[in-house]
Amino acid sequence: MPAVEMHGVSKTYRRRGRPPQRALDGLDLVVEAGGVHGFLGPNGSGKTTTIRVLLGLIRPDAGEVRLLDRPVPAALPQVIGSVGALVETPLFFPGFSGRLNLRLLADIAGLPYTRVDEVLALVDLTDRAEDRVKGYSLGMKQRLGIAAALLKSPRLLVLDEPSNGLDPAGIRDVRELIRRLGRDGSTTVLLSSHLLVEIEQVCDHVSIMARGRRVVTGPVGQVLASRSSGDVRVRVPHLAEAAAVLTAAGFAVSPADGGLLVHAVPAPGEITRVLAEHGHYLEELTPVTADLESAFLELTAEPA
Amino acid sequence: MTTVAPARPTVADPAPAGGFGGLLRAEAHRFVSRRFIRVLLLLAVLGWIGAVLLALTQFGSVTPERLAEARASVQDVVDEQEQFRQQCLDDPTRPAGVDADLQCGPPLQASDLRVEDFLNPRPFSLGEFGTGGAVAVSAATAVLTFLIGATFVGAEWSTRSMVAMLFWEPRRGRVMLAKAAVVAVACVVLGVVAHVAWLATAGGLQSAVGDGAALPDGFWPELLGTQGRGLLLAVLAGLLGFGLTNLTRNTGAALGIGFVYFAVLETAVRALSPIWQPWLLTNDAAGLLVPGGLRLVLDWNPPDGADYNSWSPPEYVLANLQSGIFLCVVTAVVVAAGVGVFARRDLH
């Protein structure tokens, strides 16, 4: 059962005195249950609108949305107890302590206050729990926001830029936490981030958005493979002779970084065989894989 | 961060939102935890203490010595008046054939004057000030509850925690209902405390510096009725502040609108179109509080050619019930508009 399903979802913002702005344009998105699903897109691509539609904050003009197999927004009250969310900046009462802020949320859901202390420990805020939130650093507020999102022990955790404001150790901890939640099998994490490396490190699946549409989705490895060129980097002692051998064997070859770049190679083992037959022995044979950044930039580029 | 594993739900079905009771509990918890509301209440208590101290300086107890002095003052006035009357009667230029009492006034008796009016400071009179004090306390409480209602929901909008709350209870009508219910209950509690404080204060003043006179007939029904209507006004004012702030999503804007309305619009209406006075909120608030309603003069200018001696300005009596219904309708419209807009608008 998918944790999130969106089909043909459209949303246009109409503001007085401004031209209509299409934020979502027939968006189709499926996030299967379990694991960590990355949600990528440039600014204005519709990521935040998508998350707000999922959480019932924005009503779409058209399309079908389902969360944990229930239609949204109609049945959102039936599932909201299993959905945790951190959207953009955490929203707390600055004059209240971190603990009191979480206790107010626990009151709403009927959760015991012991759960508050558990999640405070989880994000390492126990020592500062009695301090007022307005004295927290941005990173501490972000951790408190994550604690609030985890308070309900959610089956679906929606995190929008959770690393914002965190120091390197905090970023590492959050990523480890997300990975752990994704691995346990009972939590689905939908992670919206502009940090491509974060998506690449943490996510099992990724969906990339551009101009209000999903342009690609799938396992991260598969998305990268689909964008790979099939190029192979080769290093041998005698570059010029090896280049001649490979060219004669039908490969397209160009020099690159003290080695050779062999283009569109269907089977890299063929390079090894051809060079060895002519007495050239490899020092390096590396398939050139696309990184997520390249894929992202290629997929989200504005059409000419 | 530690490695405490998050607790897992034990049921397969997704969990629904918490019940309405949880929402109410959270709102009540937040209400009593808010520093600004505590400061407002502290200021109200300090104001009350100041008023009690001021009252103690304005009233004095009745002692036999002070009573004797007052009676002597009464007698002085009677004697002086009699002296003036005699001079008038002895005046040779006084027209003949005119009744002496009509010309120089009837003889003044000591019993025509109230001894307590000659006590300085005068004693406190529960019968005289009890109901008026309840009206004043009601008005002050209404101002306080308006501020509390406005700031309570205004803080939610300024911190945008209103949006965060929808991650926990997406039914916006329920969220607003819980907040409004807490504001209403808080206003009732505040109103009850204020009126009990007034009764205690008035009782204390009557014991300490009172006139010791028996209370007039119908005193208690009139006082308690006024206090009951004062409670209603406190709730309506709190909900009005709540609804107005909800519409503007900003406490400052709501208070600004309130100031412009009360200070500018109402003044302009009274000056330019007094016929509309029955529809002014402050008049209706007074009409609700004052026993028997508020008597308004709708036009001070006699029509052309009117006989000044026989013309009397047109009056309008704003009855308690009429004012109460009008204020209820206005409050309901403002609150419903705020809730309706909140329920429909996209939240960013």
PDB file of N, CA and C in Angstrom, chain B residues 130-131 133-135 137-138 191-192 194-200 220-233 289:
ATOM      1  N   GLY B 130     -23.958  50.157  44.879  1.00  0.00           N
ATOM      2  CA  GLY B 130     -23.800  48.735  44.544  1.00  0.00           C
ATOM      3  C   GLY B 130     -24.004  48.445  43.073  1.00  0.00           C
ATOM      4  N   THR B 131     -25.130  48.898  42.520  1.00  0.00           N
ATOM      5  CA  THR B 131     -25.430  48.585  41.125  1.00  0.00           C
ATOM      6  C   THR B 131     -24.536  49.378  40.175  1.00  0.00           C
ATOM      7  N   GLY B 133     -21.562  50.394  40.726  1.00  0.00           N
ATOM      8  CA  GLY B 133     -20.239  49.770  40.759  1.00  0.00           C
ATOM      9  C   GLY B 133     -20.199  48.518  39.914  1.00  0.00           C
ATOM     10  N   ALA B 134     -21.283  47.749  39.935  1.00  0.00           N
ATOM     11  CA  ALA B 134     -21.329  46.530  39.119  1.00  0.00           C
ATOM     12  C   ALA B 134     -21.278  46.873  37.635  1.00  0.00           C
ATOM     13  N   VAL B 135     -21.923  47.982  37.260  1.00  0.00           N
ATOM     14  CA  VAL B 135     -21.867  48.422  35.857  1.00  0.00           C
ATOM     15  C   VAL B 135     -20.426  48.775  35.480  1.00  0.00           C
ATOM     16  N   VAL B 137     -17.633  47.772  36.951  1.00  0.00           N
ATOM     17  CA  VAL B 137     -16.807  46.553  36.941  1.00  0.00           C
ATOM     18  C   VAL B 137     -17.062  45.764  35.654  1.00  0.00           C
ATOM     19  N   SER B 138     -18.309  45.707  35.229  1.00  0.00           N
ATOM     20  CA  SER B 138     -18.636  44.984  33.991  1.00  0.00           C
ATOM     21  C   SER B 138     -17.943  45.617  32.795  1.00  0.00           C
ATOM     22  N   GLY B 191     -15.144  37.069  34.630  1.00  0.00           N
ATOM     23  CA  GLY B 191     -16.281  37.900  35.010  1.00  0.00           C
ATOM     24  C   GLY B 191     -16.792  37.557  36.396  1.00  0.00           C
ATOM     25  N   VAL B 192     -16.889  36.259  36.685  1.00  0.00           N
ATOM     26  CA  VAL B 192     -17.357  35.838  38.010  1.00  0.00           C
ATOM     27  C   VAL B 192     -16.402  36.343  39.087  1.00  0.00           C
ATOM     28  N   ALA B 194     -14.382  38.867  38.922  1.00  0.00           N
ATOM     29  CA  ALA B 194     -14.467  40.333  39.021  1.00  0.00           C
ATOM     30  C   ALA B 194     -15.700  40.753  39.825  1.00  0.00           C
ATOM     31  N   HIS B 195     -16.828  40.105  39.565  1.00  0.00           N
ATOM     32  CA  HIS B 195     -18.057  40.515  40.268  1.00  0.00           C
ATOM     33  C   HIS B 195     -18.059  40.045  41.719  1.00  0.00           C
ATOM     34  N   VAL B 196     -17.472  38.888  41.967  1.00  0.00           N
ATOM     35  CA  VAL B 196     -17.330  38.466  43.368  1.00  0.00           C
ATOM     36  C   VAL B 196     -16.403  39.439  44.089  1.00  0.00           C
ATOM     37  N   ALA B 197     -15.351  39.855  43.393  1.00  0.00           N
ATOM     38  CA  ALA B 197     -14.427  40.831  43.989  1.00  0.00           C
ATOM     39  C   ALA B 197     -15.155  42.140  44.290  1.00  0.00           C
ATOM     40  N   TRP B 198     -16.062  42.546  43.385  1.00  0.00           N
ATOM     41  CA  TRP B 198     -16.814  43.780  43.625  1.00  0.00           C
ATOM     42  C   TRP B 198     -17.739  43.625  44.843  1.00  0.00           C
ATOM     43  N   LEU B 199     -18.417  42.487  44.917  1.00  0.00           N
ATOM     44  CA  LEU B 199     -19.300  42.256  46.067  1.00  0.00           C
ATOM     45  C   LEU B 199     -18.503  42.280  47.364  1.00  0.00           C
ATOM     46  N   ALA B 200     -17.340  41.623  47.322  1.00  0.00           N
ATOM     47  CA  ALA B 200     -16.501  41.588  48.521  1.00  0.00           C
ATOM     48  C   ALA B 200     -16.015  42.985  48.874  1.00  0.00           C
ATOM     49  N   TRP B 220     -31.148  43.611  45.700  1.00  0.00           N
ATOM     50  CA  TRP B 220     -30.386  42.426  45.287  1.00  0.00           C
ATOM     51  C   TRP B 220     -30.766  41.916  43.903  1.00  0.00           C
ATOM     52  N   PRO B 221     -32.063  41.833  43.562  1.00  0.00           N
ATOM     53  CA  PRO B 221     -32.380  41.419  42.188  1.00  0.00           C
ATOM     54  C   PRO B 221     -31.759  42.347  41.141  1.00  0.00           C
ATOM     55  N   GLU B 222     -31.781  43.654  41.423  1.00  0.00           N
ATOM     56  CA  GLU B 222     -31.218  44.597  40.449  1.00  0.00           C
ATOM     57  C   GLU B 222     -29.706  44.412  40.333  1.00  0.00           C
ATOM     58  N   LEU B 223     -29.036  44.252  41.487  1.00  0.00           N
ATOM     59  CA  LEU B 223     -27.575  44.100  41.470  1.00  0.00           C
ATOM     60  C   LEU B 223     -27.176  42.793  40.789  1.00  0.00           C
ATOM     61  N   LEU B 224     -27.827  41.707  41.171  1.00  0.00           N
ATOM     62  CA  LEU B 224     -27.447  40.413  40.592  1.00  0.00           C
ATOM     63  C   LEU B 224     -27.793  40.355  39.111  1.00  0.00           C
ATOM     64  N   GLY B 225     -28.911  40.976  38.734  1.00  0.00           N
ATOM     65  CA  GLY B 225     -29.268  41.039  37.314  1.00  0.00           C
ATOM     66  C   GLY B 225     -28.209  41.801  36.524  1.00  0.00           C
ATOM     67  N   THR B 226     -27.754  42.903  37.082  1.00  0.00           N
ATOM     68  CA  THR B 226     -26.710  43.691  36.412  1.00  0.00           C
ATOM     69  C   THR B 226     -25.431  42.872  36.283  1.00  0.00           C
ATOM     70  N   GLN B 227     -25.096  42.155  37.335  1.00  0.00           N
ATOM     71  CA  GLN B 227     -23.873  41.346  37.284  1.00  0.00           C
ATOM     72  C   GLN B 227     -23.999  40.207  36.268  1.00  0.00           C
ATOM     73  N   GLY B 228     -25.181  39.626  36.184  1.00  0.00           N
ATOM     74  CA  GLY B 228     -25.402  38.566  35.198  1.00  0.00           C
ATOM     75  C   GLY B 228     -25.235  39.101  33.779  1.00  0.00           C
ATOM     76  N   ARG B 229     -25.806  40.278  33.527  1.00  0.00           N
ATOM     77  CA  ARG B 229     -25.658  40.871  32.198  1.00  0.00           C
ATOM     78  C   ARG B 229     -24.203  41.284  31.960  1.00  0.00           C
ATOM     79  N   GLY B 230     -23.529  41.657  33.051  1.00  0.00           N
ATOM     80  CA  GLY B 230     -22.096  41.983  32.939  1.00  0.00           C
ATOM     81  C   GLY B 230     -21.286  40.772  32.520  1.00  0.00           C
ATOM     82  N   LEU B 231     -21.673  39.610  33.044  1.00  0.00           N
ATOM     83  CA  LEU B 231     -20.997  38.367  32.636  1.00  0.00           C
ATOM     84  C   LEU B 231     -21.181  38.122  31.141  1.00  0.00           C
ATOM     85  N   LEU B 232     -22.412  38.314  30.679  1.00  0.00           N
ATOM     86  CA  LEU B 232     -22.699  38.126  29.251  1.00  0.00           C
ATOM     87  C   LEU B 232     -21.846  39.090  28.425  1.00  0.00           C
ATOM     88  N   LEU B 233     -21.750  40.323  28.864  1.00  0.00           N
ATOM     89  CA  LEU B 233     -20.953  41.306  28.118  1.00  0.00           C
ATOM     90  C   LEU B 233     -19.480  40.901  28.093  1.00  0.00           C
ATOM     91  N   LEU B 289     -26.155  46.765  30.187  1.00  0.00           N
ATOM     92  CA  LEU B 289     -25.751  46.775  31.600  1.00  0.00           C
ATOM     93  C   LEU B 289     -26.694  47.568  32.502  1.00  0.00           C
TER      94      LEU B 289
END
